[in-house]
GROMACS .gro file of C-alpha atoms in nm:
model
  199
    1UNK     CA    1   1.314  -0.098  -0.460
    2UNK     CA    2   1.365  -0.453  -0.323
    3UNK     CA    3   1.398  -0.802  -0.572
    4UNK     CA    4   1.094  -0.928  -0.413
    5UNK     CA    5   0.890  -0.711  -0.376
    6UNK     CA    6   0.896  -0.596  -0.669
    7UNK     CA    7   0.857  -0.990  -0.792
    8UNK     CA    8   0.521  -0.965  -0.584
    9UNK     CA    9   0.414  -0.635  -0.764
   10UNK     CA   10   0.515  -0.714  -1.140
   11UNK     CA   11   0.315  -1.075  -1.043
   12UNK     CA   12  -0.011  -0.913  -0.885
   13UNK     CA   13  -0.002  -0.601  -1.207
   14UNK     CA   14  -0.176  -0.369  -1.250
   15UNK     CA   15  -0.217  -0.209  -0.911
   16UNK     CA   16  -0.560  -0.180  -0.828
   17UNK     CA   17  -0.687   0.198  -0.754
   18UNK     CA   18  -0.846   0.347  -0.487
   19UNK     CA   19  -1.166   0.316  -0.700
   20UNK     CA   20  -1.141  -0.080  -0.712
   21UNK     CA   21  -1.062  -0.034  -0.318
   22UNK     CA   22  -1.369   0.104  -0.305
   23UNK     CA   23  -1.547  -0.073  -0.479
   24UNK     CA   24  -1.454  -0.376  -0.361
   25UNK     CA   25  -1.556  -0.262   0.009
   26UNK     CA   26  -1.932  -0.211  -0.130
   27UNK     CA   27  -1.947  -0.566  -0.196
   28UNK     CA   28  -1.686  -0.630   0.123
   29UNK     CA   29  -1.824  -0.439   0.393
   30UNK     CA   30  -1.719  -0.628   0.689
   31UNK     CA   31  -1.394  -0.733   0.515
   32UNK     CA   32  -1.178  -0.795   0.871
   33UNK     CA   33  -0.785  -0.992   0.889
   34UNK     CA   34  -0.585  -1.165   1.097
   35UNK     CA   35  -0.259  -1.035   1.201
   36UNK     CA   36   0.063  -1.055   1.359
   37UNK     CA   37   0.361  -0.809   1.440
   38UNK     CA   38   0.666  -1.105   1.420
   39UNK     CA   39   1.053  -1.011   1.469
   40UNK     CA   40   1.248  -1.029   1.151
   41UNK     CA   41   1.485  -1.311   1.087
   42UNK     CA   42   1.294  -1.538   1.392
   43UNK     CA   43   1.347  -1.946   1.295
   44UNK     CA   44   1.015  -2.021   1.482
   45UNK     CA   45   0.707  -2.017   1.366
   46UNK     CA   46   0.548  -1.705   1.431
   47UNK     CA   47   0.250  -1.815   1.718
   48UNK     CA   48  -0.102  -1.671   1.644
   49UNK     CA   49  -0.143  -1.699   1.995
   50UNK     CA   50   0.137  -1.398   2.106
   51UNK     CA   51   0.061  -1.090   2.248
   52UNK     CA   52   0.140  -0.926   1.904
   53UNK     CA   53  -0.166  -1.040   1.745
   54UNK     CA   54  -0.468  -0.955   1.607
   55UNK     CA   55  -0.720  -1.179   1.460
   56UNK     CA   56  -1.042  -1.091   1.287
   57UNK     CA   57  -0.896  -0.675   1.260
   58UNK     CA   58  -0.925  -0.443   1.022
   59UNK     CA   59  -0.639  -0.327   0.890
   60UNK     CA   60  -0.631   0.052   0.771
   61UNK     CA   61  -0.714   0.015   1.213
   62UNK     CA   62  -0.399  -0.212   1.247
   63UNK     CA   63  -0.144  -0.036   1.067
   64UNK     CA   64  -0.282   0.346   1.217
   65UNK     CA   65  -0.277   0.220   1.497
   66UNK     CA   66  -0.011   0.015   1.588
   67UNK     CA   67   0.237   0.213   1.341
   68UNK     CA   68   0.571   0.245   1.536
   69UNK     CA   69   0.595  -0.137   1.538
   70UNK     CA   70   0.643  -0.128   1.211
   71UNK     CA   71   0.916   0.240   1.275
   72UNK     CA   72   1.105   0.008   1.490
   73UNK     CA   73   1.166  -0.313   1.272
   74UNK     CA   74   0.918  -0.572   1.284
   75UNK     CA   75   0.702  -0.764   1.071
   76UNK     CA   76   0.377  -0.739   0.986
   77UNK     CA   77   0.183  -1.127   0.879
   78UNK     CA   78  -0.159  -1.120   0.703
   79UNK     CA   79  -0.338  -1.323   0.603
   80UNK     CA   80  -0.694  -1.478   0.665
   81UNK     CA   81  -0.897  -1.734   0.870
   82UNK     CA   82  -1.216  -1.965   0.722
   83UNK     CA   83  -1.278  -2.282   0.834
   84UNK     CA   84  -0.987  -2.283   1.080
   85UNK     CA   85  -0.736  -2.249   0.757
   86UNK     CA   86  -0.488  -1.912   0.742
   87UNK     CA   87  -0.536  -1.845   0.321
   88UNK     CA   88  -0.540  -1.564   0.133
   89UNK     CA   89  -0.599  -1.526  -0.266
   90UNK     CA   90  -0.485  -1.344  -0.538
   91UNK     CA   91  -0.805  -1.051  -0.482
   92UNK     CA   92  -0.715  -1.053  -0.144
   93UNK     CA   93  -0.364  -0.961  -0.170
   94UNK     CA   94  -0.378  -0.706  -0.407
   95UNK     CA   95  -0.668  -0.525  -0.241
   96UNK     CA   96  -0.444  -0.526   0.075
   97UNK     CA   97  -0.174  -0.437  -0.092
   98UNK     CA   98  -0.310  -0.146  -0.233
   99UNK     CA   99  -0.492  -0.048   0.122
  100UNK     CA  100  -0.190  -0.046   0.299
  101UNK     CA  101   0.033   0.167   0.051
  102UNK     CA  102  -0.259   0.423   0.074
  103UNK     CA  103  -0.262   0.331   0.444
  104UNK     CA  104   0.176   0.428   0.448
  105UNK     CA  105   0.190   0.734   0.141
  106UNK     CA  106   0.132   0.988   0.341
  107UNK     CA  107   0.504   0.870   0.554
  108UNK     CA  108   0.651   0.865   0.291
  109UNK     CA  109   0.786   0.533   0.358
  110UNK     CA  110   0.871   0.244   0.079
  111UNK     CA  111   0.758  -0.110   0.187
  112UNK     CA  112   0.884  -0.405   0.137
  113UNK     CA  113   0.612  -0.744   0.143
  114UNK     CA  114   0.663  -1.117   0.046
  115UNK     CA  115   0.427  -1.382   0.085
  116UNK     CA  116   0.506  -1.708   0.285
  117UNK     CA  117   0.297  -1.966   0.541
  118UNK     CA  118  -0.074  -1.815   0.328
  119UNK     CA  119   0.111  -1.466   0.456
  120UNK     CA  120   0.132  -1.108   0.278
  121UNK     CA  121   0.445  -0.996   0.480
  122UNK     CA  122   0.520  -0.629   0.530
  123UNK     CA  123   0.773  -0.433   0.613
  124UNK     CA  124   0.978  -0.052   0.610
  125UNK     CA  125   1.205  -0.059   0.351
  126UNK     CA  126   1.472   0.111   0.559
  127UNK     CA  127   1.729   0.034   0.283
  128UNK     CA  128   1.526   0.218   0.016
  129UNK     CA  129   1.688   0.587  -0.141
  130UNK     CA  130   1.461   0.852  -0.337
  131UNK     CA  131   1.483   0.658  -0.673
  132UNK     CA  132   1.392   0.340  -0.514
  133UNK     CA  133   1.067   0.502  -0.360
  134UNK     CA  134   0.998   0.683  -0.670
  135UNK     CA  135   0.927   0.345  -0.836
  136UNK     CA  136   0.792   0.226  -0.514
  137UNK     CA  137   0.488   0.466  -0.490
  138UNK     CA  138   0.475   0.461  -0.925
  139UNK     CA  139   0.400   0.071  -0.916
  140UNK     CA  140   0.103   0.206  -0.727
  141UNK     CA  141  -0.089   0.492  -0.960
  142UNK     CA  142   0.069   0.764  -0.700
  143UNK     CA  143   0.300   1.062  -0.673
  144UNK     CA  144   0.628   0.924  -0.521
  145UNK     CA  145   0.533   1.222  -0.253
  146UNK     CA  146   0.884   1.264  -0.093
  147UNK     CA  147   1.153   1.445  -0.256
  148UNK     CA  148   1.574   1.444  -0.143
  149UNK     CA  149   1.596   1.788  -0.020
  150UNK     CA  150   2.013   1.773  -0.091
  151UNK     CA  151   1.891   1.724  -0.479
  152UNK     CA  152   1.743   1.974  -0.704
  153UNK     CA  153   1.410   1.847  -0.764
  154UNK     CA  154   1.349   2.079  -1.089
  155UNK     CA  155   1.048   2.243  -0.776
  156UNK     CA  156   1.047   2.598  -0.877
  157UNK     CA  157   1.110   2.858  -0.572
  158UNK     CA  158   0.857   3.044  -0.585
  159UNK     CA  159   0.552   2.985  -0.476
  160UNK     CA  160   0.272   2.996  -0.752
  161UNK     CA  161   0.555   2.891  -0.987
  162UNK     CA  162   0.575   2.557  -0.781
  163UNK     CA  163   0.213   2.494  -0.759
  164UNK     CA  164   0.153   2.512  -1.062
  165UNK     CA  165   0.437   2.290  -1.197
  166UNK     CA  166   0.353   2.010  -0.991
  167UNK     CA  167  -0.049   2.079  -1.091
  168UNK     CA  168   0.059   1.996  -1.441
  169UNK     CA  169   0.233   1.733  -1.324
  170UNK     CA  170  -0.012   1.571  -1.163
  171UNK     CA  171  -0.231   1.643  -1.463
  172UNK     CA  172  -0.009   1.448  -1.694
  173UNK     CA  173   0.031   1.158  -1.430
  174UNK     CA  174  -0.354   1.167  -1.513
  175UNK     CA  175  -0.381   1.127  -1.832
  176UNK     CA  176  -0.133   0.842  -1.853
  177UNK     CA  177  -0.300   0.626  -1.605
  178UNK     CA  178  -0.662   0.730  -1.794
  179UNK     CA  179  -0.473   0.590  -2.151
  180UNK     CA  180  -0.292   0.322  -1.876
  181UNK     CA  181  -0.688   0.151  -1.717
  182UNK     CA  182  -0.905   0.331  -1.833
  183UNK     CA  183  -1.256   0.362  -1.576
  184UNK     CA  184  -1.094   0.165  -1.326
  185UNK     CA  185  -0.857   0.503  -1.282
  186UNK     CA  186  -0.948   0.851  -1.086
  187UNK     CA  187  -0.784   1.131  -1.108
  188UNK     CA  188  -0.602   1.195  -0.796
  189UNK     CA  189  -0.670   0.887  -0.789
  190UNK     CA  190  -0.894   0.984  -0.481
  191UNK     CA  191  -1.186   0.720  -0.346
  192UNK     CA  192  -1.532   0.789  -0.524
  193UNK     CA  193  -1.671   0.978  -0.161
  194UNK     CA  194  -1.460   1.169  -0.102
  195UNK     CA  195  -1.527   1.293  -0.503
  196UNK     CA  196  -1.895   1.293  -0.463
  197UNK     CA  197  -1.843   1.471  -0.111
  198UNK     CA  198  -1.701   1.738  -0.320
  199UNK     CA  199  -2.005   1.757  -0.544
   0.00000   0.00000   0.00000
């Protein structure tokens, strides 16, 4: 895993679960951020008046709607403006890291995080291998969802056996997380709305 990312994860550990994100959003319903795409290596101070700036935005909408910028190698700078000052407190960084990883998990992409100029800066870790991805996603209490198909993963070829194997892995993982996090962890790390919808 990228070293700066590992340091930031350690600083803000344990990472929030979907349950904690959901609870935070119940209290902060209209949570918005100022976001800006910046080309890496740009030595100039980023301009928040750029056409790549999105003031007062929903972070999920931005990630989904402008994902191609991350794929093209841009960095996503995120902050929050209040009284003409840009600032992110620790709670917001924890929230953002959890939401961003959860939003991007289906893409099976390992991310890099760092802090600079009162911003959380996010980019795709293009150097990450399957071990890096596994380490990264485990920090967020998710199983790594991608597999390197050139390597024997241990998953049986038979579909039924594979399903049993993966279910057992999920159950073992859930048990480990319940011990570590108690009530903060939901099996499968679903959000409470999706669990309530199934009942």
